[in-house]
Amino acid sequence: MSRRGKRRLQRFGAERFASPRLKEWFAKLTAPSLVVSGANDKLFASALAKKFTARIARAAVQLIPDAGHFPQIDNPEATITVIAGFLK
């Protein structure tokens, strides 16, 4: 992650995402999990969402098309469809 990205995370109070312990925290998750990310997210690249997903035992990743950092706002229909499908 770039220095600029780390500064943004710290500014928004998301220190955990910049923490070296993140790998440990993800490894502790055992419930089925869905990582949802906007395909055009400039703060967290889709590669980072995929990397997070790989560290969670029972996780899937879904990239929402035509969406940035806030897929639930940028493309609510697609986000709802993805989440509803995961919950079935």
GROMACS .gro file of C-alpha atoms in nm:
model
   88
    1MET     CA    1   0.000   0.000   0.000
    2SER     CA    2   0.128   0.345  -0.082
    3ARG     CA    3   0.218   0.600   0.184
    4ARG     CA    4  -0.071   0.812   0.066
    5GLY     CA    5  -0.309   0.520   0.113
    6LYS     CA    6  -0.177   0.454   0.463
    7ARG     CA    7  -0.221   0.821   0.556
    8ARG     CA    8  -0.580   0.810   0.433
    9LEU     CA    9  -0.650   0.500   0.639
   10GLN     CA   10  -0.504   0.659   0.950
   11ARG     CA   11  -0.697   0.978   0.892
   12PHE     CA   12  -1.023   0.786   0.873
   13GLY     CA   13  -0.947   0.583   1.186
   14ALA     CA   14  -0.894   0.252   1.010
   15GLU     CA   15  -0.562   0.171   1.175
   16ARG     CA   16  -0.639  -0.200   1.173
   17PHE     CA   17  -0.613  -0.212   0.794
   18ALA     CA   18  -0.258  -0.081   0.814
   19SER     CA   19  -0.167  -0.311   1.103
   20PRO     CA   20   0.086  -0.590   1.054
   21ARG     CA   21  -0.144  -0.804   1.274
   22LEU     CA   22  -0.420  -0.799   1.014
   23LYS     CA   23  -0.309  -1.139   0.885
   24GLU     CA   24  -0.359  -1.286   1.234
   25TRP     CA   25  -0.704  -1.132   1.273
   26PHE     CA   26  -0.822  -1.267   0.937
   27ALA     CA   27  -0.691  -1.613   1.022
   28LYS     CA   28  -0.917  -1.619   1.329
   29LEU     CA   29  -1.236  -1.573   1.125
   30THR     CA   30  -1.422  -1.900   1.083
   31ALA     CA   31  -1.772  -1.793   0.979
   32PRO     CA   32  -1.857  -1.779   0.609
   33SER     CA   33  -1.756  -1.430   0.498
   34LEU     CA   34  -1.813  -1.214   0.195
   35VAL     CA   35  -1.566  -0.943   0.097
   36VAL     CA   36  -1.745  -0.686  -0.118
   37SER     CA   37  -1.543  -0.426  -0.303
   38GLY     CA   38  -1.606  -0.180  -0.581
   39ALA     CA   39  -1.428  -0.283  -0.899
   40ASN     CA   40  -1.310   0.078  -0.941
   41ASP     CA   41  -1.214   0.140  -0.578
   42LYS     CA   42  -0.919   0.382  -0.565
   43LEU     CA   43  -0.860   0.351  -0.188
   44PHE     CA   44  -0.848  -0.030  -0.175
   45ALA     CA   45  -0.753  -0.192  -0.504
   46SER     CA   46  -0.939  -0.509  -0.600
   47ALA     CA   47  -0.611  -0.698  -0.557
   48LEU     CA   48  -0.619  -0.604  -0.188
   49ALA     CA   49  -0.976  -0.736  -0.152
   50LYS     CA   50  -0.862  -1.063  -0.309
   51LYS     CA   51  -0.561  -1.076  -0.078
   52PHE     CA   52  -0.785  -1.023   0.229
   53THR     CA   53  -1.020  -1.296   0.107
   54ALA     CA   54  -0.736  -1.543   0.066
   55ARG     CA   55  -0.651  -1.501   0.434
   56ILE     CA   56  -1.002  -1.582   0.558
   57ALA     CA   57  -1.080  -1.954   0.577
   58ARG     CA   58  -1.436  -1.951   0.440
   59ALA     CA   59  -1.447  -1.632   0.238
   60ALA     CA   60  -1.554  -1.527  -0.107
   61VAL     CA   61  -1.487  -1.198  -0.284
   62GLN     CA   62  -1.726  -1.011  -0.509
   63LEU     CA   63  -1.621  -0.705  -0.706
   64ILE     CA   64  -1.913  -0.476  -0.780
   65PRO     CA   65  -1.900  -0.334  -1.134
   66ASP     CA   66  -1.932   0.041  -1.189
   67ALA     CA   67  -1.856   0.107  -0.822
   68GLY     CA   68  -1.576   0.271  -0.629
   69HIS     CA   69  -1.505   0.269  -0.255
   70PHE     CA   70  -1.875   0.276  -0.167
   71PRO     CA   71  -2.037   0.006  -0.382
   72GLN     CA   72  -2.359   0.020  -0.179
   73ILE     CA   73  -2.399   0.382  -0.296
   74ASP     CA   74  -2.241   0.362  -0.642
   75ASN     CA   75  -2.425   0.048  -0.753
   76PRO     CA   76  -2.682  -0.048  -0.487
   77GLU     CA   77  -2.870  -0.294  -0.706
   78ALA     CA   78  -2.563  -0.504  -0.780
   79THR     CA   79  -2.449  -0.486  -0.417
   80ILE     CA   80  -2.787  -0.606  -0.290
   81THR     CA   81  -2.792  -0.888  -0.544
   82VAL     CA   82  -2.444  -1.007  -0.440
   83ILE     CA   83  -2.521  -0.993  -0.067
   84ALA     CA   84  -2.861  -1.160  -0.105
   85GLY     CA   85  -2.702  -1.440  -0.307
   86PHE     CA   86  -2.440  -1.492  -0.038
   87LEU     CA   87  -2.704  -1.509   0.236
   88LYS     CA   88  -2.917  -1.774   0.061
   0.00000   0.00000   0.00000
